[in-house]
Short mmCIF file of C-alpha atoms in Angstrom, two decimals:
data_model
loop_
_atom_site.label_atom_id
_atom_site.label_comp_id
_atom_site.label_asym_id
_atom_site.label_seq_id
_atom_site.Cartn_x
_atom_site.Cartn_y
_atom_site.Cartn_z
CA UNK A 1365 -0.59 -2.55 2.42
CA UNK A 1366 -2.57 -3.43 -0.49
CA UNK A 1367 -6.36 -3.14 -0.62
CA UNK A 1368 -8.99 -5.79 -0.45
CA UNK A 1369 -9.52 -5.27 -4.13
CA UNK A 1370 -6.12 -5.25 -5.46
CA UNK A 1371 -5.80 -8.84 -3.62
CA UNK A 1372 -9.11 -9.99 -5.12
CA UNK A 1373 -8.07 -8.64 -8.03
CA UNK A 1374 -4.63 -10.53 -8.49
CA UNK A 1375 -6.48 -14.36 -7.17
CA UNK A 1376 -8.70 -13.69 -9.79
CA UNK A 1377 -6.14 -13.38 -12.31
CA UNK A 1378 -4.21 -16.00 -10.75
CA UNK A 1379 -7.26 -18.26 -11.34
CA UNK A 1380 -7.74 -17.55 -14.82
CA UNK A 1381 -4.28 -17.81 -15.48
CA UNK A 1382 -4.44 -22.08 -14.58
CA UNK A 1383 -7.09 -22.56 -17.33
CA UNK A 1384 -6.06 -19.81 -19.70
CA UNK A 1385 -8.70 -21.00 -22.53
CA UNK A 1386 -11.69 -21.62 -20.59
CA UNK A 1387 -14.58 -18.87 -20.34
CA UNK A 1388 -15.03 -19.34 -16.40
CA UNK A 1389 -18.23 -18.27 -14.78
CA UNK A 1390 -17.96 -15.67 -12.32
CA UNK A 1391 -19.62 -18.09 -9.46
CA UNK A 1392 -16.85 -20.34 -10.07
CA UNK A 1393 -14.22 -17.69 -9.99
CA UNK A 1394 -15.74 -16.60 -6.83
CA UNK A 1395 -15.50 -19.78 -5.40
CA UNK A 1396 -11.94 -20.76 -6.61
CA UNK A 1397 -10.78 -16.90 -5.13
CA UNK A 1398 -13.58 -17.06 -1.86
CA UNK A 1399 -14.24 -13.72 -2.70
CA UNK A 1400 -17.94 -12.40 -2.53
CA UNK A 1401 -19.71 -13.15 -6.27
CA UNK A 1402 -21.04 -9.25 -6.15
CA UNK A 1403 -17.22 -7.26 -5.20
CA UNK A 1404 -15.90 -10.29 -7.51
CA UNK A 1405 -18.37 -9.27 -10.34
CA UNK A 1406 -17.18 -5.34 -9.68
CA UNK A 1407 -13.32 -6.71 -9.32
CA UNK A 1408 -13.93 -8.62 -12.82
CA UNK A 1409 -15.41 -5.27 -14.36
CA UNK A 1410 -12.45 -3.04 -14.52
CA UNK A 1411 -10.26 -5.82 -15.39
CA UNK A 1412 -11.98 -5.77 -18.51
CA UNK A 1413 -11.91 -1.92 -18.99
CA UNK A 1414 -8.49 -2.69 -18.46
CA UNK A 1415 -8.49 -4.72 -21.25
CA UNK A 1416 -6.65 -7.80 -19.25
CA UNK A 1417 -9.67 -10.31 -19.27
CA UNK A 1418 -12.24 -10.55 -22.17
CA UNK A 1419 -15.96 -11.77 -20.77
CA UNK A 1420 -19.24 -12.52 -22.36
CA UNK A 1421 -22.31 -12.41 -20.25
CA UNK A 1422 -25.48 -15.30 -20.19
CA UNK A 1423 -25.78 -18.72 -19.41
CA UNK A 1424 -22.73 -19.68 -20.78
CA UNK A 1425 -20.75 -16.55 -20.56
CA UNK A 1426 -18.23 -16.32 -18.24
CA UNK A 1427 -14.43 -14.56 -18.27
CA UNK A 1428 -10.95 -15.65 -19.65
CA UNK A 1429 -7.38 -13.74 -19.91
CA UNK A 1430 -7.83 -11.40 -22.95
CA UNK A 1431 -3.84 -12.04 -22.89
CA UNK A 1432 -1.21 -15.25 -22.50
CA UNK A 1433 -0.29 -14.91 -18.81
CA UNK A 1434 3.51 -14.79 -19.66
CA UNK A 1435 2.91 -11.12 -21.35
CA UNK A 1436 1.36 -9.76 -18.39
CA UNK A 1437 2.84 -8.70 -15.22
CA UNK A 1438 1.53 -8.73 -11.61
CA UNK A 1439 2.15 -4.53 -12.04
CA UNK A 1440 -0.22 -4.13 -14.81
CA UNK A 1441 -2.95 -5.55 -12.69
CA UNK A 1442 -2.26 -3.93 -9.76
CA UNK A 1443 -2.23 -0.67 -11.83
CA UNK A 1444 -6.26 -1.88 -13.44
CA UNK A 1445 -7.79 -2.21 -9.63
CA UNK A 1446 -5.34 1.04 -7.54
CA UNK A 1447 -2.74 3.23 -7.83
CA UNK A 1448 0.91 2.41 -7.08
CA UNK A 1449 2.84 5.47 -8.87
CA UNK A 1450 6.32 7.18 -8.04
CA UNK A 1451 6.02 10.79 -6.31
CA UNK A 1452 6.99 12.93 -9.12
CA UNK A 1453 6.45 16.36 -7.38
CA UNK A 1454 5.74 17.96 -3.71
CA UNK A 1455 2.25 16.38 -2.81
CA UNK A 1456 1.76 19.04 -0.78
CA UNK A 1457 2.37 21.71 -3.90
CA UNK A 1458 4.80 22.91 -1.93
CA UNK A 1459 6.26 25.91 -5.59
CA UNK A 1460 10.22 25.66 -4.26
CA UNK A 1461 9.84 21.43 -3.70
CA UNK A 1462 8.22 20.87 -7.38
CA UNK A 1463 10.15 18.19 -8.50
CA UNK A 1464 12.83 18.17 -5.74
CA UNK A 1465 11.59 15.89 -3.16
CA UNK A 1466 11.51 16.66 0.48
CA UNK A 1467 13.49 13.54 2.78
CA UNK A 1468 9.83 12.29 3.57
CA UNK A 1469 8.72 11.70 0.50
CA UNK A 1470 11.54 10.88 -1.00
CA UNK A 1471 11.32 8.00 1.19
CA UNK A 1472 8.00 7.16 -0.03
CA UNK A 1473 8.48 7.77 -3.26
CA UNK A 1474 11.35 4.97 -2.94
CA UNK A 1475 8.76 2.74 -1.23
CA UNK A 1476 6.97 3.07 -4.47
CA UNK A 1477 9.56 2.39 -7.14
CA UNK A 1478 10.86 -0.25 -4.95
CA UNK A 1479 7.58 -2.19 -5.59
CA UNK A 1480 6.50 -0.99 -9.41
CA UNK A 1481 10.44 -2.95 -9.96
CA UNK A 1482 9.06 -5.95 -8.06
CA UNK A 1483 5.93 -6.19 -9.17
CA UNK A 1484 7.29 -5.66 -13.32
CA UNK A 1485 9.25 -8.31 -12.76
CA UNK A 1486 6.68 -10.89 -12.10
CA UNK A 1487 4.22 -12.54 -15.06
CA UNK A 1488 1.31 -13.84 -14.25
CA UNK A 1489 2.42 -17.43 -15.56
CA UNK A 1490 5.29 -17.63 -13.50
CA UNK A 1491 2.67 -17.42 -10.03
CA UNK A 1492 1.23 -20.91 -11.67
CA UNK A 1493 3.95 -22.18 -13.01
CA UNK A 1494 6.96 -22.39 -11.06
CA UNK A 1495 8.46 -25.41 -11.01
CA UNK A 1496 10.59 -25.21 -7.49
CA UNK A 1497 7.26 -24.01 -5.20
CA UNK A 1498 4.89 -26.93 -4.64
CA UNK A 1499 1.71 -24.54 -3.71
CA UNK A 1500 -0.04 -23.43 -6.55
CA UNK A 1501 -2.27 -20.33 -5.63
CA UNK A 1502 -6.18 -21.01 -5.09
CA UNK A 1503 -5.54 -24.85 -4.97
CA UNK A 1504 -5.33 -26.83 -1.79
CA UNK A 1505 -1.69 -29.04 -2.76
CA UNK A 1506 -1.38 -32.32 -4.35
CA UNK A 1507 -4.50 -30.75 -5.64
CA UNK A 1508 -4.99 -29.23 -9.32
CA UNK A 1509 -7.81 -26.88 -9.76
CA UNK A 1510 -9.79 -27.06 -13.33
CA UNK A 1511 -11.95 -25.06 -14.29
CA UNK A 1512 -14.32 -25.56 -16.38
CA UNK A 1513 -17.84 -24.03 -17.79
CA UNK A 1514 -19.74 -26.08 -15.46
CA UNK A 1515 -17.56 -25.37 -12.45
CA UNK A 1516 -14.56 -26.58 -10.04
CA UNK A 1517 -13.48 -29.70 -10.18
CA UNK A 1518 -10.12 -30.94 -8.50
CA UNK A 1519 -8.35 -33.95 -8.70
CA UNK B 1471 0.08 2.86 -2.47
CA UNK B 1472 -0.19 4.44 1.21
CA UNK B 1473 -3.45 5.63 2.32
CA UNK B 1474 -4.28 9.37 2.80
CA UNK B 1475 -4.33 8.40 6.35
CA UNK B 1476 -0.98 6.96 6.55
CA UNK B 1477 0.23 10.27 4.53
CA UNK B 1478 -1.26 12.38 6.81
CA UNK B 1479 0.39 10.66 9.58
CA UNK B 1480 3.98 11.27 8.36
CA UNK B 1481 3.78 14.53 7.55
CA UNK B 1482 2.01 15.70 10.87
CA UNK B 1483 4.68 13.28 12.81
CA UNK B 1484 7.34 15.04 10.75
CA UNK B 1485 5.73 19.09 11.26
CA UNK B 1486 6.17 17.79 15.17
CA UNK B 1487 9.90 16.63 15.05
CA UNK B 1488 10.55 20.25 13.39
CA UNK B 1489 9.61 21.66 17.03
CA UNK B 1490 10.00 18.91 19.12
CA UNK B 1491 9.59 21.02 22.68
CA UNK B 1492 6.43 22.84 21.75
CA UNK B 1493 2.70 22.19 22.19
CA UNK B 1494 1.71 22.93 18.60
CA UNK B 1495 -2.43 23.45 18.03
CA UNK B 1496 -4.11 21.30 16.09
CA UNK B 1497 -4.77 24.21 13.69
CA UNK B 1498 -1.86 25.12 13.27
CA UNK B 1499 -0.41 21.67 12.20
CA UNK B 1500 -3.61 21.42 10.03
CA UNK B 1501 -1.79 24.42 8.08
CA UNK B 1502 1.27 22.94 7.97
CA UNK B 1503 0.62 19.84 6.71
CA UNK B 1504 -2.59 21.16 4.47
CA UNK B 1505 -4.99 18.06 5.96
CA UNK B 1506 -8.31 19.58 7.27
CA UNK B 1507 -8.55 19.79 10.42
CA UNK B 1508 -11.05 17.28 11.57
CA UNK B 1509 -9.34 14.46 9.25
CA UNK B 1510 -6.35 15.38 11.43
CA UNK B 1511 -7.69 15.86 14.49
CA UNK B 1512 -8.79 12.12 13.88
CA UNK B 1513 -5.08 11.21 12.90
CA UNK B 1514 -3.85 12.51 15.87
CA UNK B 1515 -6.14 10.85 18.19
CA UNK B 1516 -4.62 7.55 16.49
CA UNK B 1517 -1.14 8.85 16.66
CA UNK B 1518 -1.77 9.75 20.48
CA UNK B 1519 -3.62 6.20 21.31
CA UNK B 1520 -0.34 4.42 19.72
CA UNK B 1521 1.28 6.60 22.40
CA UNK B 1522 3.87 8.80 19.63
CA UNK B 1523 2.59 11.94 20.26
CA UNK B 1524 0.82 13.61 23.91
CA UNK B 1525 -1.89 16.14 24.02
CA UNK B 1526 -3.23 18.91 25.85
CA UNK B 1527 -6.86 20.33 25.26
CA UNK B 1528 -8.51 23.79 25.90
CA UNK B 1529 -7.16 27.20 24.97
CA UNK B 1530 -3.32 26.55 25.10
CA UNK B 1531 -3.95 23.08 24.02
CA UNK B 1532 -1.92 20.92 21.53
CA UNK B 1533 0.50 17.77 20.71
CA UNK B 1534 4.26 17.14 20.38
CA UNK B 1535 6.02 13.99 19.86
CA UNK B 1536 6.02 11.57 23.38
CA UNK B 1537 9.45 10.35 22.80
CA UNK B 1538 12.38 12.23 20.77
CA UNK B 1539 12.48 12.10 16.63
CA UNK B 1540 15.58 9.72 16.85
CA UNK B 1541 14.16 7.07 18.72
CA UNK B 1542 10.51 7.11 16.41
CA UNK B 1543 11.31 5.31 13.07
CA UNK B 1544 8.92 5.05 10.38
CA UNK B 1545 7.12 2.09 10.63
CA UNK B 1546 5.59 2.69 13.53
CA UNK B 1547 4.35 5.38 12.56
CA UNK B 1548 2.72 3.43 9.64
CA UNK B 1549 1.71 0.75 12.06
CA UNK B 1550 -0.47 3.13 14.72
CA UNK B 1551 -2.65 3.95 11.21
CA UNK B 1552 -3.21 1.45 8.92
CA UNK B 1553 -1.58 -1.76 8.06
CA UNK B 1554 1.61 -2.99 6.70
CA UNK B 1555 2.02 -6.57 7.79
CA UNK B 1556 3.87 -9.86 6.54
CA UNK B 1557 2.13 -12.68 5.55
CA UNK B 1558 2.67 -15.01 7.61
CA UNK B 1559 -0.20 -17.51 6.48
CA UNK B 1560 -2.23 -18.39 3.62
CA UNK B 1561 -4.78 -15.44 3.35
CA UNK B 1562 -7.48 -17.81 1.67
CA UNK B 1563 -7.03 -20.41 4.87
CA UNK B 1564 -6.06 -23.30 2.12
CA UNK B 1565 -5.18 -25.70 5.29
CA UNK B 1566 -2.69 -27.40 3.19
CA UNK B 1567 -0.64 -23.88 2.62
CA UNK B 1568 -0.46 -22.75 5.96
CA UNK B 1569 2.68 -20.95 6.75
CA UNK B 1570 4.17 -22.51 3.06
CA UNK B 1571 2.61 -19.66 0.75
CA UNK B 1572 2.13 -20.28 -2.82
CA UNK B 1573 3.93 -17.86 -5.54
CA UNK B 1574 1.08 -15.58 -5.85
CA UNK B 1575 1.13 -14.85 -1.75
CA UNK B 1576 5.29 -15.16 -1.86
CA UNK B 1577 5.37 -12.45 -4.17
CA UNK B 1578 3.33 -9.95 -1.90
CA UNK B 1579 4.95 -11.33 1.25
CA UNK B 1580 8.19 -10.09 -0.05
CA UNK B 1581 6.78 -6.80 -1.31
CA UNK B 1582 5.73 -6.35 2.51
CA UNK B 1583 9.15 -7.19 3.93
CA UNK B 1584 11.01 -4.98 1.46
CA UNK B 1585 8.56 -2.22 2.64
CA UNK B 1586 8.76 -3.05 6.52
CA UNK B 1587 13.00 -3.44 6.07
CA UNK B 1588 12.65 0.57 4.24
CA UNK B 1589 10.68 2.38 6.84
CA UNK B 1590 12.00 0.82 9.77
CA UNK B 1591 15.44 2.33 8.85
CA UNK B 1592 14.54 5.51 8.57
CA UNK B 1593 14.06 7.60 11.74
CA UNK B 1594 11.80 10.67 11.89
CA UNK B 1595 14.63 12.94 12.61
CA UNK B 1596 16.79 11.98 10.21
CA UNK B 1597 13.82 13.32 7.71
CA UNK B 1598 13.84 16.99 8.82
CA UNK B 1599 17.86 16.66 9.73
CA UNK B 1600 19.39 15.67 6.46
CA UNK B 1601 22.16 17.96 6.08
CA UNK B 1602 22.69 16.53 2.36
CA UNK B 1603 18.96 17.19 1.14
CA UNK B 1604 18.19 21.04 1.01
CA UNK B 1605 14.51 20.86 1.02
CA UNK B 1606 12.30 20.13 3.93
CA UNK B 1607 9.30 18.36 4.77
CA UNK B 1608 6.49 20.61 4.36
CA UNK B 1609 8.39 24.09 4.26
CA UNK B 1610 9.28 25.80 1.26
CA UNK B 1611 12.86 26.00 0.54
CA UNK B 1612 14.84 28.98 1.69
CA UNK B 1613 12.67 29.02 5.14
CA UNK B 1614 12.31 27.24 8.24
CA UNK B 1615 8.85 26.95 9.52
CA UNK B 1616 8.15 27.66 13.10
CA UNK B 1617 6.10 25.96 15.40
CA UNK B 1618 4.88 28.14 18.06
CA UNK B 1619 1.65 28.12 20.47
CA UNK B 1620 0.28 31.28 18.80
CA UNK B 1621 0.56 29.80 15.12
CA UNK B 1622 2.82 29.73 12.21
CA UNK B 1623 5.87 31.73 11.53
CA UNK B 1624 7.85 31.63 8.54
CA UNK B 1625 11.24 33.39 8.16
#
């Protein structure tokens, strides 16, 4: 349903999100996600034009959330990385549809609001910190991932 | 959200169910549906291996639905051209998820499951036989396109 990089894209911030403070490098993000360093590196990229994670390049550069995870939602990531937007006319440019959606894509376009609802309702810091699920994301249980400039540690 | 494939699929599926009985060119349903015809010819070859629609090539050559528009929902449709699946395990293979996903992989899981739940209620014919919904798929309002073996008629 979703692509490769919207995925990527939402482990990433997932993995940020448990050590909001910490400029992680990209190797160890792309470890913690097991996502390629290189697509990771692209991934990370236009998070940052999206202005949701704030980087600095070098030896000791690295990313971090440019935001506290509670303010931002899964859908605002999802919307840096691909496009999940209601049908708002005829795709087809059909003049006489225009606004006024045929039964297809009416379905589709409820497909699509049905998920932008889901997906506004969910902040980042609720993935890592609910209380009631045991499995944090990234993190094998009874395990707690920390990151940290020099890398992954867990314990 | 849906890729251009998966698009393309429903509205050629849906152009068939308008003339269910007919042996429509691919041409002609390239028109209809405004896909080129190669990218179609392509979807159709998926639609036909996934055994929804039967061809015929040569001169009077073309493809209608294999089973009637009532019994065809959505989904599969979906399903014979891309990929809209549960998860059903962790998708990073954390051994100590397994089948127990964390928030992050709940969260899409459910976005999946809403989706499947939507398009496997919804039958093609009830998209081109919605008496409450004036417009539809693919035609312009206030005609009825016709699918014949010599082409397209509107009136």
């Amino acid at each position: 349903m979703f692509s490769a990089t919207t995925e990527y894209a939402l482990r990433v911030m997932a993995a940020m999100a448990m050590s909001p403070d910490a400029l992680v490098p990209t190797a160890t993000l792309a470890a913690i996600t097991k996502v390629p360093s290189n697509y990771l590196a692209k991934v990370l990229q236009q998070l940052a034009s999206a202005q949701l994670v704030t980087g600095r390049r070098g030896v000791r550069g690295g990313y971090k959330l440019a935001r506290p995870s509670q303010e931002i939602k899964l859908l605002e990531i999802i919307h840096s990385v691909g496009n999940l937007q209601r049908i708002e006319t005829c795709p087809l440019g059909l003049a006489s549809h225009g606004p006024s959606l045929c039964p297809l894509h009416r379905t589709m376009d409820q497909a699509a609001a049905t998920l932008i609802q889901l997906f506004e309702g969910v902040s980042l810091k609720s993935l890592v910190d609910d209380p009631l699920i045991p499995n944090k994301p990234l993190c094998e249980s009874g395990t707690l991932t920390k990151l940290t400039m020099r890398g992954l540690a867990t314990g």
